Coordinates of C-alpha atoms in Angstrom, one line a residue:
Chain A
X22 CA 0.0 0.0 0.0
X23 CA 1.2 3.3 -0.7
X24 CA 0.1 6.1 1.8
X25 CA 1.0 9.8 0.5
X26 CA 0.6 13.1 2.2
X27 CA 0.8 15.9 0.3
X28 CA 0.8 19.6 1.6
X29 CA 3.0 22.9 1.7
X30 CA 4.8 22.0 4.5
X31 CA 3.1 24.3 7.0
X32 CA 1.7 22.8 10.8
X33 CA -1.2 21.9 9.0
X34 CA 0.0 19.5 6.8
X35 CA 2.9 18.4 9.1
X36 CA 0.3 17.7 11.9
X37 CA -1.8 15.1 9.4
X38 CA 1.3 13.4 8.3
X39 CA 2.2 12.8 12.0
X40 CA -1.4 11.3 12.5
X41 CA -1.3 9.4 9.5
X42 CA 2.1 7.8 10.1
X43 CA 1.0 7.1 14.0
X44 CA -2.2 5.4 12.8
X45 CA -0.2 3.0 10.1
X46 CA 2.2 1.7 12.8
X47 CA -1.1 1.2 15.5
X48 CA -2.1 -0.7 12.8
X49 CA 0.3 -2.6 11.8
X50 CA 1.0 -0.9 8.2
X51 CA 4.6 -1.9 7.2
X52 CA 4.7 0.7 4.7
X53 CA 6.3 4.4 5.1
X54 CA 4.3 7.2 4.7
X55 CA 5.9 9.8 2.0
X56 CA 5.9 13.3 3.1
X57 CA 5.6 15.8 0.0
X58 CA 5.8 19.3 -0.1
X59 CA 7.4 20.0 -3.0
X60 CA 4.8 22.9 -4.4
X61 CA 5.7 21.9 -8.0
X62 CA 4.5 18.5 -7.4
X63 CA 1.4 19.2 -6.0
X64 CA 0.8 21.6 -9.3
X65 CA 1.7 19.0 -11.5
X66 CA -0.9 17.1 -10.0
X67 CA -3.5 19.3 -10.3
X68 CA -3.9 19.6 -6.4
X69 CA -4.9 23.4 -5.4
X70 CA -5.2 22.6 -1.7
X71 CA -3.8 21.4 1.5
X72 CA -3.2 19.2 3.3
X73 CA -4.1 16.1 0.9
X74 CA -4.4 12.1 1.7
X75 CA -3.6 10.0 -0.8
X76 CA -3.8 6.2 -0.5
X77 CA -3.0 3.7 -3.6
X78 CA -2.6 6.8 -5.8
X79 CA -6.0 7.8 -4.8
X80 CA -6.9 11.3 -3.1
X81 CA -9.1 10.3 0.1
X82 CA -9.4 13.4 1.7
X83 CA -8.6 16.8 1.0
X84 CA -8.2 20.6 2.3
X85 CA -8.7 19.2 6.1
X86 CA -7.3 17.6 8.9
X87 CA -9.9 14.1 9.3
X88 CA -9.9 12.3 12.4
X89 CA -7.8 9.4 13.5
X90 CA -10.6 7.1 13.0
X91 CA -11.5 8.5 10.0
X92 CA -7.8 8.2 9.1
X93 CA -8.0 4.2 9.9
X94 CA -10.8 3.7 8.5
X95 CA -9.0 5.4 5.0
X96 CA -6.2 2.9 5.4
X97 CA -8.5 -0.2 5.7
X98 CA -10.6 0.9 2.8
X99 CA -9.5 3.4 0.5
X100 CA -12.5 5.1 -0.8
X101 CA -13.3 8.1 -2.8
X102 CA -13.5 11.3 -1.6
X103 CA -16.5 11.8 1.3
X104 CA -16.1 14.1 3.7
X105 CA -17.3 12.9 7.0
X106 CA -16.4 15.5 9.4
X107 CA -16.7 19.5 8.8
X108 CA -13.3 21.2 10.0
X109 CA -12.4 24.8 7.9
X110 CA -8.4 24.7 8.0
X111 CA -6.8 23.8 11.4
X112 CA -4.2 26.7 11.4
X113 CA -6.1 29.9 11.8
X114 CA -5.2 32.0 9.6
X115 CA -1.5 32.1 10.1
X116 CA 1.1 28.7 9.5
Chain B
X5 CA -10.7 16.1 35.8
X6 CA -8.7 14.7 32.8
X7 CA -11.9 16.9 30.9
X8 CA -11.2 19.8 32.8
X9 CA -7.6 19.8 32.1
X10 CA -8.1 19.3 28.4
X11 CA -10.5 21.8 27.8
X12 CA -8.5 24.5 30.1
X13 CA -5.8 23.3 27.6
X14 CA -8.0 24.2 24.8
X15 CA -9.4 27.6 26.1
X16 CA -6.6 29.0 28.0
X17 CA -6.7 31.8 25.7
X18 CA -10.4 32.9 26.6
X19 CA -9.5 32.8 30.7
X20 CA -6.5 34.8 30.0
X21 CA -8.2 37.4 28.0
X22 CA -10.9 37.4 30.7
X23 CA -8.6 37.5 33.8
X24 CA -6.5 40.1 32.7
X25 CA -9.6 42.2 31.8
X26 CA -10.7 41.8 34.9
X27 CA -7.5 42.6 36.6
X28 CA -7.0 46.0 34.4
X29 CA -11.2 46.8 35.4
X30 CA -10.7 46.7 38.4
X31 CA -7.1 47.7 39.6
X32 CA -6.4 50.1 36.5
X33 CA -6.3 53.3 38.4
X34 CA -3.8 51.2 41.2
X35 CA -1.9 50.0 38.7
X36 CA -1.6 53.4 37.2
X37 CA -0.8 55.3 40.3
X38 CA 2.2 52.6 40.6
X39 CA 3.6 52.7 37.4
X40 CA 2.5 56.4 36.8
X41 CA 4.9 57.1 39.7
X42 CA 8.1 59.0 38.9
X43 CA 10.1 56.9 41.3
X44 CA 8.3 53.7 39.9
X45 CA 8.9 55.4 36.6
X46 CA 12.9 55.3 37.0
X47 CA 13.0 51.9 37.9
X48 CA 10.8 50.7 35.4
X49 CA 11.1 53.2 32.6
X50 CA 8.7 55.3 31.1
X51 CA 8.6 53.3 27.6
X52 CA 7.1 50.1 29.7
X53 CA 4.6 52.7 31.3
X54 CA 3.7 53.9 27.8
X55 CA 3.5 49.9 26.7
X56 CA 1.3 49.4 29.4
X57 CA -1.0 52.4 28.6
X58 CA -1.2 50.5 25.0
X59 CA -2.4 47.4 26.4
X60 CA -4.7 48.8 28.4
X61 CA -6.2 50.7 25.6
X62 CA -6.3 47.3 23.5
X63 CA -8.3 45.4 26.4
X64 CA -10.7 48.2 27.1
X65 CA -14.5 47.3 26.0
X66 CA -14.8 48.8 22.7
X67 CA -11.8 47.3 21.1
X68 CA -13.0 43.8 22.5
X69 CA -16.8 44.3 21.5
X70 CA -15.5 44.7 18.1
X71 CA -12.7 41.9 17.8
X72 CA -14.0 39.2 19.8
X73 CA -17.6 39.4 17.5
X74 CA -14.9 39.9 14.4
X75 CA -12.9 36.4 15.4
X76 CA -16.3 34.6 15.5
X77 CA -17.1 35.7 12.2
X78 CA -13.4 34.4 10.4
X79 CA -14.3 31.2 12.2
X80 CA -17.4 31.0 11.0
X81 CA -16.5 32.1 7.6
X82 CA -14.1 29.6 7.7
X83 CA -16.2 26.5 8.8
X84 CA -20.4 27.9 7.8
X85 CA -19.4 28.6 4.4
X86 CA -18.0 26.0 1.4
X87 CA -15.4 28.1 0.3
X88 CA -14.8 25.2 -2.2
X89 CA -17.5 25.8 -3.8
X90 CA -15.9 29.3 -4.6
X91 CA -12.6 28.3 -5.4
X92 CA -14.4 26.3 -8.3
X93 CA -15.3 29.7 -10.3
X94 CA -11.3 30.4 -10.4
X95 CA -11.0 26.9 -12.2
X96 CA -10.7 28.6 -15.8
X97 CA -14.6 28.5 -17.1
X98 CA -16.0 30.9 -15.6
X99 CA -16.0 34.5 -17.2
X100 CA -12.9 36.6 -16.8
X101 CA -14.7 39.7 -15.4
X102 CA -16.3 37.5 -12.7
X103 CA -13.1 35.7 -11.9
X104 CA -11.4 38.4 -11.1
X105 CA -13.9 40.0 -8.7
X106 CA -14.3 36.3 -7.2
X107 CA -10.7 36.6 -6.3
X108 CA -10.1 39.6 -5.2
X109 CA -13.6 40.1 -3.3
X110 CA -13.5 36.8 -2.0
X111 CA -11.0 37.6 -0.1
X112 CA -13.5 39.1 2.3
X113 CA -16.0 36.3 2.3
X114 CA -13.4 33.5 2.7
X115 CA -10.4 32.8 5.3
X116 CA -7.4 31.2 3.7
X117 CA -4.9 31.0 5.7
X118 CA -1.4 30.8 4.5
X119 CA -1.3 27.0 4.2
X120 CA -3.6 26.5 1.8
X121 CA -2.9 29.9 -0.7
X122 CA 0.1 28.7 -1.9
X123 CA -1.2 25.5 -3.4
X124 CA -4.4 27.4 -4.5
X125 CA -2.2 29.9 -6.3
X126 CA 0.2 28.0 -8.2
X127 CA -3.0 25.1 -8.7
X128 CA -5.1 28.1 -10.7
X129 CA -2.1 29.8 -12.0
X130 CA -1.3 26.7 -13.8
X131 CA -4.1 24.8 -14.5
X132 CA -6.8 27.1 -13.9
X133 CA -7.6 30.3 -14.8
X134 CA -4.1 32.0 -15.8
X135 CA -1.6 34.2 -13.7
X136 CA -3.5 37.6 -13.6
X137 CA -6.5 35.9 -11.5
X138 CA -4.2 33.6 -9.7
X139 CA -2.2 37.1 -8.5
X140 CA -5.5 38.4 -7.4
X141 CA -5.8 36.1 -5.8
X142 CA -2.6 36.0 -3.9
X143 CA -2.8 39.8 -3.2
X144 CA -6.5 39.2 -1.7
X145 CA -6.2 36.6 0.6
X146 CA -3.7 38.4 3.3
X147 CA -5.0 42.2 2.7
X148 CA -8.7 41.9 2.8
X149 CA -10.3 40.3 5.4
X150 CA -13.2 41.1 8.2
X151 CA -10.8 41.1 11.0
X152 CA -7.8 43.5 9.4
X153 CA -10.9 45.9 8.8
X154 CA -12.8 46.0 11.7
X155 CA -9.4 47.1 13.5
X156 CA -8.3 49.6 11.0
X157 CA -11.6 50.9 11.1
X158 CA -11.8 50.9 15.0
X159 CA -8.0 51.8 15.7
X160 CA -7.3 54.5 13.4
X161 CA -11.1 55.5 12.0
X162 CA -13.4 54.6 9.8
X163 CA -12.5 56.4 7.2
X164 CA -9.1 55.1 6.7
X165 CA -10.5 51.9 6.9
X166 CA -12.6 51.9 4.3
X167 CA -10.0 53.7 2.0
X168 CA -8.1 50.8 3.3
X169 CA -10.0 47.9 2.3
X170 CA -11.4 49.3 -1.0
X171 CA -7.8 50.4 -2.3
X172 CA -7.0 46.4 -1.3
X173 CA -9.7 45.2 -3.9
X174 CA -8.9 47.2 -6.6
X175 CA -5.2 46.7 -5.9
X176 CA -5.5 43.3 -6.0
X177 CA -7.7 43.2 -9.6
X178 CA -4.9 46.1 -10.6
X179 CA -1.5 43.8 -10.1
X180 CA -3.5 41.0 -11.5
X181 CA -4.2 42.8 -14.9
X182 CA -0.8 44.1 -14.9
X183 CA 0.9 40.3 -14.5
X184 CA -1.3 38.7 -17.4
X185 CA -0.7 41.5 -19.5
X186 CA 3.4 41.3 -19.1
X187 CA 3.1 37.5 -19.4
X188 CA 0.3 37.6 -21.8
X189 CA 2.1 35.4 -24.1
X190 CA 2.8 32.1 -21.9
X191 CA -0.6 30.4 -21.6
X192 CA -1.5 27.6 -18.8
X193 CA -2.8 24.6 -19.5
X194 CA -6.0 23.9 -18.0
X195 CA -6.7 20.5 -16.2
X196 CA -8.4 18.9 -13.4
X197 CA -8.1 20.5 -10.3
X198 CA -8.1 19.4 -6.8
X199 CA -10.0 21.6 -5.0
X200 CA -10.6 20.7 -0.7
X201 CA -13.8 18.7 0.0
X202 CA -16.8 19.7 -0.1
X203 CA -18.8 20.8 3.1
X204 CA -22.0 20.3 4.2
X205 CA -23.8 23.0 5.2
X206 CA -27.1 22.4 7.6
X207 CA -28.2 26.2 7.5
X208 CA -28.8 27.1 3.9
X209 CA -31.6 29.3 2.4
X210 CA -33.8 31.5 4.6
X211 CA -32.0 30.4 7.6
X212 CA -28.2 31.2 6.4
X213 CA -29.4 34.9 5.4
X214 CA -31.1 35.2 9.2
X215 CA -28.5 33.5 11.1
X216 CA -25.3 35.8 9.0
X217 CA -27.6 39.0 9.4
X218 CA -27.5 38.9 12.9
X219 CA -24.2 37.6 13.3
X220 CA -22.8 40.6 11.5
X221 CA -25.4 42.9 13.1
X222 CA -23.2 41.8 16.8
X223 CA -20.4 43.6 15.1
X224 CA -22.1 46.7 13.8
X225 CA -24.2 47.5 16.8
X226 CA -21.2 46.8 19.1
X227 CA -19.1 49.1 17.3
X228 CA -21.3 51.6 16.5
X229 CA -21.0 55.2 17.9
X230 CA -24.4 55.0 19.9
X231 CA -25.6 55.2 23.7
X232 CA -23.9 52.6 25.7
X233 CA -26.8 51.3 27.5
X234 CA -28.7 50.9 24.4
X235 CA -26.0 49.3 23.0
X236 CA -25.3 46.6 25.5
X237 CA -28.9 45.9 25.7
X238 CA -29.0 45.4 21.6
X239 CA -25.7 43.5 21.6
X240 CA -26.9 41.0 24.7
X241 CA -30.4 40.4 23.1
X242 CA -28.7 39.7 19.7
X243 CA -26.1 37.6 21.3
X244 CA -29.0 35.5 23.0
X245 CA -30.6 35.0 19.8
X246 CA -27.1 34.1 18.4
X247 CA -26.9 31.5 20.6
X248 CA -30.5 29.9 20.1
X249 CA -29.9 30.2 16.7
X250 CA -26.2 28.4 17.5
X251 CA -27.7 25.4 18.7
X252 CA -31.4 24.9 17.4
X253 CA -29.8 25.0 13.5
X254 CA -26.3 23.8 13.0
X255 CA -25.3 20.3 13.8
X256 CA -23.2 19.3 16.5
X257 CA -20.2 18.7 14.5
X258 CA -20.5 22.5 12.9
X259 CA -20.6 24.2 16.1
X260 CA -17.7 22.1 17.7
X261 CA -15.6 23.1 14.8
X262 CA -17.0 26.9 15.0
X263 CA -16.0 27.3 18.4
X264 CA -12.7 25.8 17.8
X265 CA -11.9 27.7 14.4
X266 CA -12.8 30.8 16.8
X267 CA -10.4 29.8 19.5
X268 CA -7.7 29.2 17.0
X269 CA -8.2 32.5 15.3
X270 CA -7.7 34.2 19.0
X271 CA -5.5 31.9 20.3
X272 CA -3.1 32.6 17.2
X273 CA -3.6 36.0 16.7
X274 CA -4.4 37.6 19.9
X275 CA -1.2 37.0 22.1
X276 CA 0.8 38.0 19.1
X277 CA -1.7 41.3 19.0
X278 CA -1.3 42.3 22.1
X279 CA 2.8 41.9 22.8
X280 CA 3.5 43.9 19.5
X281 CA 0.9 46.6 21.2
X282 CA 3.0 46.7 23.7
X283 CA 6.3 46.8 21.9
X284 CA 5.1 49.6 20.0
X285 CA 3.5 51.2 23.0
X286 CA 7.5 51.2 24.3
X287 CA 9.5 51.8 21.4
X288 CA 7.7 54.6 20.1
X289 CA 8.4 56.7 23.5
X290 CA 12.4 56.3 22.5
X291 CA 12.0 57.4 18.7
X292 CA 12.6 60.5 18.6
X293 CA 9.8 62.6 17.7
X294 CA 11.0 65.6 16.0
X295 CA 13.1 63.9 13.6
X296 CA 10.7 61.8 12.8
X297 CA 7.8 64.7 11.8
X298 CA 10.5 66.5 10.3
X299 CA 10.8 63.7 7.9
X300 CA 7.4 61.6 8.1
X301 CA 5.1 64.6 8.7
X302 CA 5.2 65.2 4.9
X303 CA 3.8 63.6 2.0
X304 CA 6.0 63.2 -0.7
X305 CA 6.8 60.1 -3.1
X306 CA 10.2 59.8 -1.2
X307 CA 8.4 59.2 2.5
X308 CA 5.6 57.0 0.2
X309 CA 8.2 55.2 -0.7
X310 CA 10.0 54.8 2.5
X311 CA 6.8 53.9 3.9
X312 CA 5.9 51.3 1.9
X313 CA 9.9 49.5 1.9
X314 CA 9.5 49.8 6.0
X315 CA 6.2 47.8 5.4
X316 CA 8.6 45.3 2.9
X317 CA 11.2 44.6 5.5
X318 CA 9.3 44.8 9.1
X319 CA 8.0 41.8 9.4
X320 CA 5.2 41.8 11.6
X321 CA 3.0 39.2 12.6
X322 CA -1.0 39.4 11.0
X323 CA -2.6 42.8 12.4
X324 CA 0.6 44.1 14.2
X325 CA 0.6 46.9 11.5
X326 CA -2.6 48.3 13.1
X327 CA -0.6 49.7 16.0
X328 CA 2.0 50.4 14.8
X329 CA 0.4 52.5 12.5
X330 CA -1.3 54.7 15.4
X331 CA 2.3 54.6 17.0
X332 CA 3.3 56.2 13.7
X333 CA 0.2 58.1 13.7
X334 CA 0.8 59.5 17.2
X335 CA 4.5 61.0 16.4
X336 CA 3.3 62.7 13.7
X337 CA 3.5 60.5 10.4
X338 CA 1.6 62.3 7.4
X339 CA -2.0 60.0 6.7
X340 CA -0.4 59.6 2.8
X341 CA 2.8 57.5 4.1
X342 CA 0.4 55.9 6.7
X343 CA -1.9 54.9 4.1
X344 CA 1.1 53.7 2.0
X345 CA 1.9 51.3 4.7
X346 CA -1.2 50.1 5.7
X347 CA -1.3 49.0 1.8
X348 CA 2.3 47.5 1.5
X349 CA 2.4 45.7 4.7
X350 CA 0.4 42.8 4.6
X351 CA 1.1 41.8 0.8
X352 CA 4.5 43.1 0.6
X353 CA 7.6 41.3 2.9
X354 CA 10.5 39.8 1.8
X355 CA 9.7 36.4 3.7
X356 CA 6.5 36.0 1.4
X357 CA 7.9 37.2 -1.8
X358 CA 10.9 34.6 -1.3
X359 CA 8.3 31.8 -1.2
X360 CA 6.7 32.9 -3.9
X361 CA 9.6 33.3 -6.2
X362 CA 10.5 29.7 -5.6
X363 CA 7.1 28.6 -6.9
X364 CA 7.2 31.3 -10.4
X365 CA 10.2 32.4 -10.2
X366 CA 12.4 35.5 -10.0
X367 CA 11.2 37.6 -13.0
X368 CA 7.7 37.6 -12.1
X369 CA 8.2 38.0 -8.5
X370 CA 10.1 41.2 -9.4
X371 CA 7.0 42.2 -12.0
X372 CA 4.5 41.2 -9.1
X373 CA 6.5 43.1 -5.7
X374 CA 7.3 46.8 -8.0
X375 CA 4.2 47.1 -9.2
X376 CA 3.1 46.7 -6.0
X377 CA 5.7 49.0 -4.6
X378 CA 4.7 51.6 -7.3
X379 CA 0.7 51.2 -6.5
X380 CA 0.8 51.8 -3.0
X381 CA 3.2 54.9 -3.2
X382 CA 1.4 56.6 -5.4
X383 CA -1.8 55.9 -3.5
X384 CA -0.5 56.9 -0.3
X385 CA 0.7 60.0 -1.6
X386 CA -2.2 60.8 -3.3
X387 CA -4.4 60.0 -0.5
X388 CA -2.0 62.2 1.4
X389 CA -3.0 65.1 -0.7
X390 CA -7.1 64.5 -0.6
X391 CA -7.1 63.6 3.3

């Protein structure tokens, strides 16, 4: 499995791939988590937000910070995008 | 008790506010008579006594009664409203009249923060609707928002802030025309974009008009220039309905995230707010103030200029200019400079323009910071002569 999270390096972004890499080992996930915040990247793949989840090559969850549950739940069974919770960004206006 | 703990951890911000507004209430004049002291005064300096006096002035009731309703408004702008939904007009369909004023007046109805502009710019730049829009864009989000405004217009009147915010739009729409023209001949490939998800909304229709109505109807009634008994008495009704409204239409989930977008806006911005009041308060009592009139009193394109390159290499923290601009104000600076910084300040620093070179690049970062540079001189010295 491939688990991706993409961002531009702000708290934001940092903060989700700290979750995301705590919920693979709690669960067992041999696989590393790739950290990207290479701006040009993220333009060459069309991505206009942050912080982005991407699992498989897929984009689970975008412009927010989802729960750790939510998170787990990603890793399990990568879906499309759904947005289950409601959170505007998590750095207030300055990160 | 672990609860307790956590959500003292969560709201520390709100009891500090609250504690130290209760300590200046009711010990000010004490506190005064101490520090006001000329023996008091040696020991601890007179520019800590004027930093003080800032402080106070900042906690007093009619700067909270505008900022508190102000960061409840960027939280809920920034969790009530699917600014996705927005972003998707910038995508490259829409008309390029509309985009533009979607960018640069969104600015007001949408918080980005600085996280998520970066990708946004360089994701409609390049596969969205070109590099005059995406500029727009760029100049809008940090330069027009509710909260900037509120305390321009409280802080140094209303008048400048309106100047203030409306110089911001067209600014913003200005730069933007001026980039796609110079780089009229690359074009951008439009694509797919990934824009944030969606949000669900539970108050729509009827209900959203009612429920942002009031909201903003806090702010104006608290700020207004009316009766203070009336005032408090419209402001507390209001508030009361606020709160019905609060918990009768949004989910759960929405108001959690309200509340803690609100305490993350204060929690961030507040502190910062309040120490560079203070700084100010102090190092404007050791500037010298007839030099400084001598040379800021007057409005020419030189102290424009200088103006607006103080704003480029200070680097102060979101709303810091605001007073530091009264400081300014205070020993004498000329409204046209004033108004030259208030411009440059938030677009224009080095820091940001660095970042932004590494994503297009040195030539159009040099295009994008002098015609900025050039804009907000001329305004401030032409405001300058009409003030």
């Amino acid at each position: 499995m491939k688990i991706q999270v993409l961002g531009s390096g702000c708290s934001t972004c940092k903060s989700l791939y700290e979750m995301v890499q705590k919920s693979a080992k709690e669960m067992g996930t041999a696989d590393e988590v790739e950290y990207i915040t290479d701006i040009n990247k993220l333009v060459e793949e069309g991505i206009a937000t942050s912080p982005v989840l991407k699992i498989d090559g897929k984009i689970v969850c975008a412009g927010r910070i989802p729960s750790e549950d939510e998170i787990k739940e990603y890793i399990t069974k990568p879906s499309d995008k759904n947005s289950l919770t409601n959170q505007g960004c998590a750095c207030g206006g300055r990160c | 008790m672990n609860k307790l703990k956590k959500i003292l951890k969560q709201n520390w911000i709100l009891l500090l506010l609250f504690s130290s507004y209760f300590v200046i209430f009711i010990w000010q004049n004490q506190i005064d008579g101490y520090l006001g002291n000329e023996s008091t005064q040696k020991i601890v300096g007179e520019s800590i006594y004027q930093g003080w006096l800032g402080l106070v002035d900042y906690l007093s009731a009619h700067v909270l009664f505008c900022l508190i309703p102000a960061f409840f408004i960027a939280g809920a702008i920034n969790t009530l409203i699917d600014s996705q939904k927005i972003f998707k007009y910038l995508s490259g369909q829409t008309k390029k009249w509309l985009a533009y004023l979607i960018a640069s007046v969104g600015g007001f109805f949408m918080e980005v923060c600085s996280c998520t502009i970066l990708p946004l710019f360089a994701g409609i730049w390049k596969k969205g609707a070109g590099l005059g829009i995406a500029t727009t864009f760029l100049y809008a989000g940090p330069a027009i928002n509710i909260v900037t405004f509120i305390l321009t217009g409280q802080r140094l009147g209303w008048d400048l802030g309106i100047v203030r915010l409306i110089l911001s739009v067209l600014f913003s729409i200005l730069v933007g025309l001026i980039m796609e023209f110079v780089f009229r001949k690359e074009k951008n490939v439009q694509g797919d974009i990934v824009f944030g998800d969606e949000k669900k909304i539970s108050i729509q229709g009827r209900k959203r008009k009612i429920f942002w109505i009031s909201l903003l109807a806090i702010l104006l009634v608290g700020t207004a220039p009316i009766d203070s008994f009336i005032k408090y008495s419209v402001v507390a009704v209001l508030v009361f309905t606020q709160v019905l409204m609060t918990f009768f239409w949004l989910s759960k989930q929405e108001r959690k995230a309200w509340w803690k977008e609100t305490i993350k806006f204060t929690t961030d911005i507040f502190p910062l707010l309040l120490i560079g009041v203070f700084a100010a308060g102090a190092i404007t009592h050791l500037i010298p103030q007839e030099k400084f009139q001598k040379f800021l009193g007057q409005n020419t394109i030189l102290t424009n200029f200088v103006a607006v390159i103080f704003g480029a290499i200070a680097y102060f923290p979101a709303l810091v200019e605001v007073p530091i601009a009264e400081n300014f104000l205070k020993l004498g600076m000329h409204e046209g400079p004033l108004m030259a910084y208030l411009l440059s300040d938030p677009v224009l620093s080095l820091q940001g323009l660095l970042i932004i070179s590494k994503v297009i690049g040195i030539k159009k970062t040099l295009i994008y910071a002098s015609s900025i540079v050039v804009l907000t001189t001329f305004a401030g010295y032409i405001f300058g002569i009409l003030y």
